[in-house]
Amino acid sequence: MTSEVVENEFEFYSKAEKYWKDVPATVDGMLGGYGHISSIDINSSRKFLQKFLRDGPNRTGTTCALDCGAGIGRITKRLLLPLFKTVDMVDVTEDFLTKAKSYLGEEGRRVRNYFCCGLQDFSPEPNSYDVIWIQWVIGHLTDNHLSDFLKRCRAGLRPNGIVVIKDNMAQEGVIMDDVDSSVCRDLDVVRKIIRRAGLHLLAEERQENFPDEIYHVYTFAMR
């Protein structure tokens, strides 16, 4: 439970905002110095996502995706724009979204909206997105804010749409990182929050071929 490790909610959020303002607007900056794992990450995410985009009665559409905690648009550029007609991006750091406009190049014309907002205050437009992709950012939300945000995401989905979380998982409990003011939850805690938000887990997968010294990373699909 984040309530056990987050003493001051306002400080928790403002410290994280301040941290990201000082991070270089580069792929390496987005990945905390692990820019070299970007391709491994994207390739695994593509395989995971394409399972839902294949033909079938419950196929997820490819009209519009939302990239949450989008940064400079690493995931938008390499995962979402190749698969979706349009993409919206949301991030708390204005400088990252500004950088995204040049980083995304020509394809960036298909980014419809750049929302500068913390996810605790963000509401996806109802019935708008086929996929809402939330990667390496849930640690910046308290349990209550994450659960509430996921409820709003659920309302933001189009028919057969999915919400995807891809993030670090702790071995046990909830671990606080004072450097970037984030938490890392274990699998059980994340699953409980997903259920609390009224979402049903469709798939869960552990990321392979990441460096041994970093947290295990898991991807969840839900609706």
mmCIF file of C-alpha atoms in Angstrom, residues 11-217:
data_model
loop_
_atom_site.group_PDB
_atom_site.id
_atom_site.type_symbol
_atom_site.label_atom_id
_atom_site.label_comp_id
_atom_site.label_asym_id
_atom_site.label_seq_id
_atom_site.Cartn_x
_atom_site.Cartn_y
_atom_site.Cartn_z
ATOM 1 C CA GLU A 11 5.339 16.388 -1.744
ATOM 2 C CA PHE A 12 5.253 12.976 -3.484
ATOM 3 C CA TYR A 13 3.883 14.563 -6.666
ATOM 4 C CA SER A 14 5.793 17.848 -6.635
ATOM 5 C CA LYS A 15 9.128 16.100 -6.014
ATOM 6 C CA ALA A 16 8.531 13.799 -9.005
ATOM 7 C CA GLU A 17 7.656 16.760 -11.248
ATOM 8 C CA LYS A 18 10.831 18.517 -10.185
ATOM 9 C CA TYR A 19 12.895 15.356 -10.824
ATOM 10 C CA TRP A 20 11.630 14.955 -14.398
ATOM 11 C CA LYS A 21 12.182 18.638 -15.201
ATOM 12 C CA ASP A 22 15.918 18.009 -14.788
ATOM 13 C CA VAL A 23 16.013 14.837 -16.913
ATOM 14 C CA PRO A 24 17.424 15.189 -20.468
ATOM 15 C CA ALA A 25 14.739 14.984 -23.180
ATOM 16 C CA THR A 26 16.368 11.935 -24.823
ATOM 17 C CA VAL A 27 15.572 8.224 -25.075
ATOM 18 C CA ASP A 28 18.374 7.567 -22.574
ATOM 19 C CA GLY A 29 16.842 10.150 -20.239
ATOM 20 C CA MET A 30 13.399 8.559 -20.537
ATOM 21 C CA LEU A 31 14.875 5.164 -19.675
ATOM 22 C CA GLY A 32 17.099 6.266 -16.796
ATOM 23 C CA GLY A 33 20.341 5.555 -18.635
ATOM 24 C CA TYR A 34 19.078 2.277 -20.132
ATOM 25 C CA GLY A 35 18.446 3.607 -23.637
ATOM 26 C CA HIS A 36 20.054 0.466 -25.082
ATOM 27 C CA ILE A 37 17.063 -1.667 -23.963
ATOM 28 C CA SER A 38 14.567 0.405 -25.973
ATOM 29 C CA SER A 39 14.407 -1.917 -29.007
ATOM 30 C CA ILE A 40 14.017 -5.055 -26.848
ATOM 31 C CA ASP A 41 11.204 -3.301 -24.995
ATOM 32 C CA ILE A 42 9.392 -2.104 -28.133
ATOM 33 C CA ASN A 43 9.657 -5.453 -29.944
ATOM 34 C CA SER A 44 8.167 -7.331 -26.970
ATOM 35 C CA SER A 45 5.394 -4.745 -26.592
ATOM 36 C CA ARG A 46 4.532 -5.027 -30.294
ATOM 37 C CA LYS A 47 4.194 -8.820 -30.072
ATOM 38 C CA PHE A 48 2.049 -8.498 -26.952
ATOM 39 C CA LEU A 49 -0.211 -5.855 -28.490
ATOM 40 C CA GLN A 50 -0.635 -7.547 -31.864
ATOM 41 C CA LYS A 51 -2.344 -10.502 -30.180
ATOM 42 C CA PHE A 52 -5.312 -8.172 -29.585
ATOM 43 C CA LEU A 53 -5.220 -6.469 -32.992
ATOM 44 C CA ARG A 54 -5.550 -9.679 -35.062
ATOM 45 C CA ASP A 55 -8.777 -10.658 -36.791
ATOM 46 C CA GLY A 56 -11.630 -11.994 -34.708
ATOM 47 C CA PRO A 57 -14.993 -10.976 -33.261
ATOM 48 C CA ASN A 58 -13.428 -9.229 -30.239
ATOM 49 C CA ARG A 59 -10.552 -7.656 -32.142
ATOM 50 C CA THR A 60 -9.251 -4.385 -30.714
ATOM 51 C CA GLY A 61 -9.496 -1.508 -33.185
ATOM 52 C CA THR A 62 -6.623 0.575 -34.556
ATOM 53 C CA THR A 63 -8.213 4.014 -34.805
ATOM 54 C CA CYS A 64 -6.726 5.810 -31.826
ATOM 55 C CA ALA A 65 -4.304 5.078 -28.952
ATOM 56 C CA LEU A 66 -3.349 7.074 -25.861
ATOM 57 C CA ASP A 67 0.258 7.097 -24.602
ATOM 58 C CA CYS A 68 0.302 7.843 -20.839
ATOM 59 C CA GLY A 69 3.497 9.191 -19.292
ATOM 60 C CA ALA A 70 4.592 9.573 -22.901
ATOM 61 C CA GLY A 71 7.761 11.608 -22.341
ATOM 62 C CA ILE A 72 9.317 12.569 -25.687
ATOM 63 C CA GLY A 73 7.216 9.948 -27.491
ATOM 64 C CA ARG A 74 9.507 6.912 -27.598
ATOM 65 C CA ILE A 75 6.525 4.528 -27.443
ATOM 66 C CA THR A 76 4.322 6.739 -29.622
ATOM 67 C CA LYS A 77 6.991 6.806 -32.350
ATOM 68 C CA ARG A 78 8.022 3.165 -32.435
ATOM 69 C CA LEU A 79 5.005 1.223 -31.149
ATOM 70 C CA LEU A 80 1.772 3.193 -31.476
ATOM 71 C CA LEU A 81 2.071 5.338 -34.624
ATOM 72 C CA PRO A 82 2.991 2.309 -36.795
ATOM 73 C CA LEU A 83 -0.178 0.518 -35.607
ATOM 74 C CA PHE A 84 -2.802 3.252 -35.057
ATOM 75 C CA LYS A 85 -4.253 5.977 -37.273
ATOM 76 C CA THR A 86 -3.922 8.623 -34.559
ATOM 77 C CA VAL A 87 -2.298 8.881 -31.129
ATOM 78 C CA ASP A 88 -2.761 11.215 -28.166
ATOM 79 C CA MET A 89 0.072 11.810 -25.692
ATOM 80 C CA VAL A 90 -0.095 12.846 -22.045
ATOM 81 C CA ASP A 91 2.862 13.760 -19.830
ATOM 82 C CA VAL A 92 3.449 16.022 -16.843
ATOM 83 C CA THR A 93 6.646 17.562 -18.282
ATOM 84 C CA GLU A 94 6.025 20.245 -20.884
ATOM 85 C CA ASP A 95 9.614 20.181 -22.187
ATOM 86 C CA PHE A 96 9.247 16.506 -23.132
ATOM 87 C CA LEU A 97 6.090 17.159 -25.144
ATOM 88 C CA THR A 98 7.778 20.077 -26.884
ATOM 89 C CA LYS A 99 10.741 17.837 -27.774
ATOM 90 C CA ALA A 100 8.316 15.154 -29.014
ATOM 91 C CA LYS A 101 7.206 17.399 -31.859
ATOM 92 C CA SER A 102 10.667 17.243 -33.439
ATOM 93 C CA TYR A 103 11.576 13.723 -32.217
ATOM 94 C CA LEU A 104 8.484 12.173 -33.868
ATOM 95 C CA GLY A 105 9.303 13.634 -37.293
ATOM 96 C CA GLU A 106 6.810 13.489 -40.174
ATOM 97 C CA GLU A 107 4.668 10.795 -38.561
ATOM 98 C CA GLY A 108 4.096 13.137 -35.636
ATOM 99 C CA ARG A 109 1.431 14.834 -37.739
ATOM 100 C CA ARG A 110 -0.819 11.965 -36.707
ATOM 101 C CA VAL A 111 -0.483 12.887 -33.027
ATOM 102 C CA ARG A 112 -3.806 14.547 -32.372
ATOM 103 C CA ASN A 113 -3.319 15.974 -28.870
ATOM 104 C CA TYR A 114 -0.420 16.696 -26.537
ATOM 105 C CA PHE A 115 -1.861 16.880 -23.011
ATOM 106 C CA CYS A 116 0.437 18.346 -20.352
ATOM 107 C CA CYS A 117 -1.000 16.911 -17.142
ATOM 108 C CA GLY A 118 -0.264 14.507 -14.284
ATOM 109 C CA LEU A 119 -2.254 11.273 -14.636
ATOM 110 C CA GLN A 120 -3.833 11.831 -11.203
ATOM 111 C CA ASP A 121 -5.602 14.845 -12.773
ATOM 112 C CA PHE A 122 -6.145 13.475 -16.284
ATOM 113 C CA SER A 123 -9.407 12.108 -17.680
ATOM 114 C CA PRO A 124 -9.315 10.347 -21.057
ATOM 115 C CA GLU A 125 -12.220 11.415 -23.231
ATOM 116 C CA PRO A 126 -14.964 8.768 -22.864
ATOM 117 C CA ASN A 127 -15.321 6.132 -25.623
ATOM 118 C CA SER A 128 -12.288 7.457 -27.533
ATOM 119 C CA TYR A 129 -9.408 4.982 -27.423
ATOM 120 C CA ASP A 130 -8.802 1.481 -28.735
ATOM 121 C CA VAL A 131 -5.661 1.163 -26.610
ATOM 122 C CA ILE A 132 -4.559 3.141 -23.570
ATOM 123 C CA TRP A 133 -0.859 2.393 -23.023
ATOM 124 C CA ILE A 134 0.566 3.162 -19.553
ATOM 125 C CA GLN A 135 4.279 2.387 -19.273
ATOM 126 C CA TRP A 136 6.782 3.103 -16.516
ATOM 127 C CA VAL A 137 4.560 5.681 -14.849
ATOM 128 C CA ILE A 138 2.152 3.945 -12.413
ATOM 129 C CA GLY A 139 4.798 4.320 -9.691
ATOM 130 C CA HIS A 140 4.144 8.048 -9.759
ATOM 131 C CA LEU A 141 0.532 7.565 -8.596
ATOM 132 C CA THR A 142 -0.752 6.654 -5.149
ATOM 133 C CA ASP A 143 -2.938 3.511 -4.966
ATOM 134 C CA ASN A 144 -6.155 5.552 -4.794
ATOM 135 C CA HIS A 145 -5.156 7.810 -7.673
ATOM 136 C CA LEU A 146 -4.072 4.824 -9.772
ATOM 137 C CA SER A 147 -7.345 3.003 -9.146
ATOM 138 C CA ASP A 148 -9.350 6.144 -9.980
ATOM 139 C CA PHE A 149 -7.274 6.789 -13.100
ATOM 140 C CA LEU A 150 -7.837 3.208 -14.310
ATOM 141 C CA LYS A 151 -11.587 3.671 -13.811
ATOM 142 C CA ARG A 152 -11.438 6.765 -16.022
ATOM 143 C CA CYS A 153 -9.396 4.793 -18.562
ATOM 144 C CA ARG A 154 -12.071 2.110 -18.604
ATOM 145 C CA ALA A 155 -14.623 4.789 -19.530
ATOM 146 C CA GLY A 156 -12.211 6.072 -22.199
ATOM 147 C CA LEU A 157 -12.191 2.787 -24.143
ATOM 148 C CA ARG A 158 -13.964 2.188 -27.425
ATOM 149 C CA PRO A 159 -15.731 -1.202 -27.926
ATOM 150 C CA ASN A 160 -13.180 -4.053 -27.522
ATOM 151 C CA GLY A 161 -10.575 -1.520 -26.376
ATOM 152 C CA ILE A 162 -7.881 -2.443 -23.870
ATOM 153 C CA VAL A 163 -5.819 -0.757 -21.181
ATOM 154 C CA VAL A 164 -2.186 -1.891 -21.031
ATOM 155 C CA ILE A 165 0.150 -1.371 -18.083
ATOM 156 C CA LYS A 166 3.844 -2.155 -18.515
ATOM 157 C CA ASP A 167 5.969 -1.497 -15.459
ATOM 158 C CA ASN A 168 8.505 -2.579 -12.883
ATOM 159 C CA MET A 169 7.339 -5.051 -10.252
ATOM 160 C CA ALA A 170 8.851 -5.402 -6.781
ATOM 161 C CA GLN A 171 9.504 -8.852 -5.322
ATOM 162 C CA GLU A 172 7.369 -8.076 -2.275
ATOM 163 C CA GLY A 173 5.291 -5.185 -0.996
ATOM 164 C CA VAL A 174 5.733 -1.555 -2.012
ATOM 165 C CA ILE A 175 9.189 0.036 -2.294
ATOM 166 C CA MET A 176 9.738 3.793 -2.261
ATOM 167 C CA ASP A 177 12.339 5.430 -4.495
ATOM 168 C CA ASP A 178 13.264 8.784 -2.976
ATOM 169 C CA VAL A 179 15.339 9.838 -5.989
ATOM 170 C CA ASP A 180 12.478 10.187 -8.500
ATOM 171 C CA SER A 181 9.698 10.069 -5.881
ATOM 172 C CA SER A 182 8.020 6.905 -7.128
ATOM 173 C CA VAL A 183 6.933 3.552 -5.759
ATOM 174 C CA CYS A 184 7.388 0.020 -7.064
ATOM 175 C CA ARG A 185 4.614 -2.434 -6.216
ATOM 176 C CA ASP A 186 4.608 -6.211 -6.255
ATOM 177 C CA LEU A 187 2.383 -8.187 -8.634
ATOM 178 C CA ASP A 188 -0.336 -8.901 -6.074
ATOM 179 C CA VAL A 189 -0.720 -5.225 -5.175
ATOM 180 C CA VAL A 190 -0.998 -4.241 -8.865
ATOM 181 C CA ARG A 191 -3.535 -7.002 -9.573
ATOM 182 C CA LYS A 192 -5.641 -5.838 -6.592
ATOM 183 C CA ILE A 193 -5.658 -2.234 -7.861
ATOM 184 C CA ILE A 194 -6.685 -3.449 -11.337
ATOM 185 C CA ARG A 195 -9.594 -5.411 -9.820
ATOM 186 C CA ARG A 196 -10.553 -2.460 -7.625
ATOM 187 C CA ALA A 197 -10.843 -0.323 -10.748
ATOM 188 C CA GLY A 198 -13.400 -2.793 -12.127
ATOM 189 C CA LEU A 199 -11.074 -4.043 -14.864
ATOM 190 C CA HIS A 200 -10.703 -7.667 -15.916
ATOM 191 C CA LEU A 201 -7.215 -9.004 -16.622
ATOM 192 C CA LEU A 202 -6.951 -10.479 -20.136
ATOM 193 C CA ALA A 203 -3.221 -11.239 -20.301
ATOM 194 C CA GLU A 204 -0.079 -10.911 -18.212
ATOM 195 C CA GLU A 205 3.478 -11.379 -19.420
ATOM 196 C CA ARG A 206 6.956 -10.983 -17.987
ATOM 197 C CA GLN A 207 9.445 -9.065 -20.132
ATOM 198 C CA GLU A 208 12.433 -11.174 -21.204
ATOM 199 C CA ASN A 209 16.027 -10.195 -22.052
ATOM 200 C CA PHE A 210 16.278 -7.161 -19.786
ATOM 201 C CA PRO A 211 19.422 -6.578 -17.687
ATOM 202 C CA ASP A 212 19.544 -8.720 -14.532
ATOM 203 C CA GLU A 213 20.116 -5.776 -12.214
ATOM 204 C CA ILE A 214 16.817 -4.014 -12.906
ATOM 205 C CA TYR A 215 13.364 -4.846 -11.557
ATOM 206 C CA HIS A 216 11.312 -7.528 -13.274
ATOM 207 C CA VAL A 217 8.998 -5.855 -15.788
#
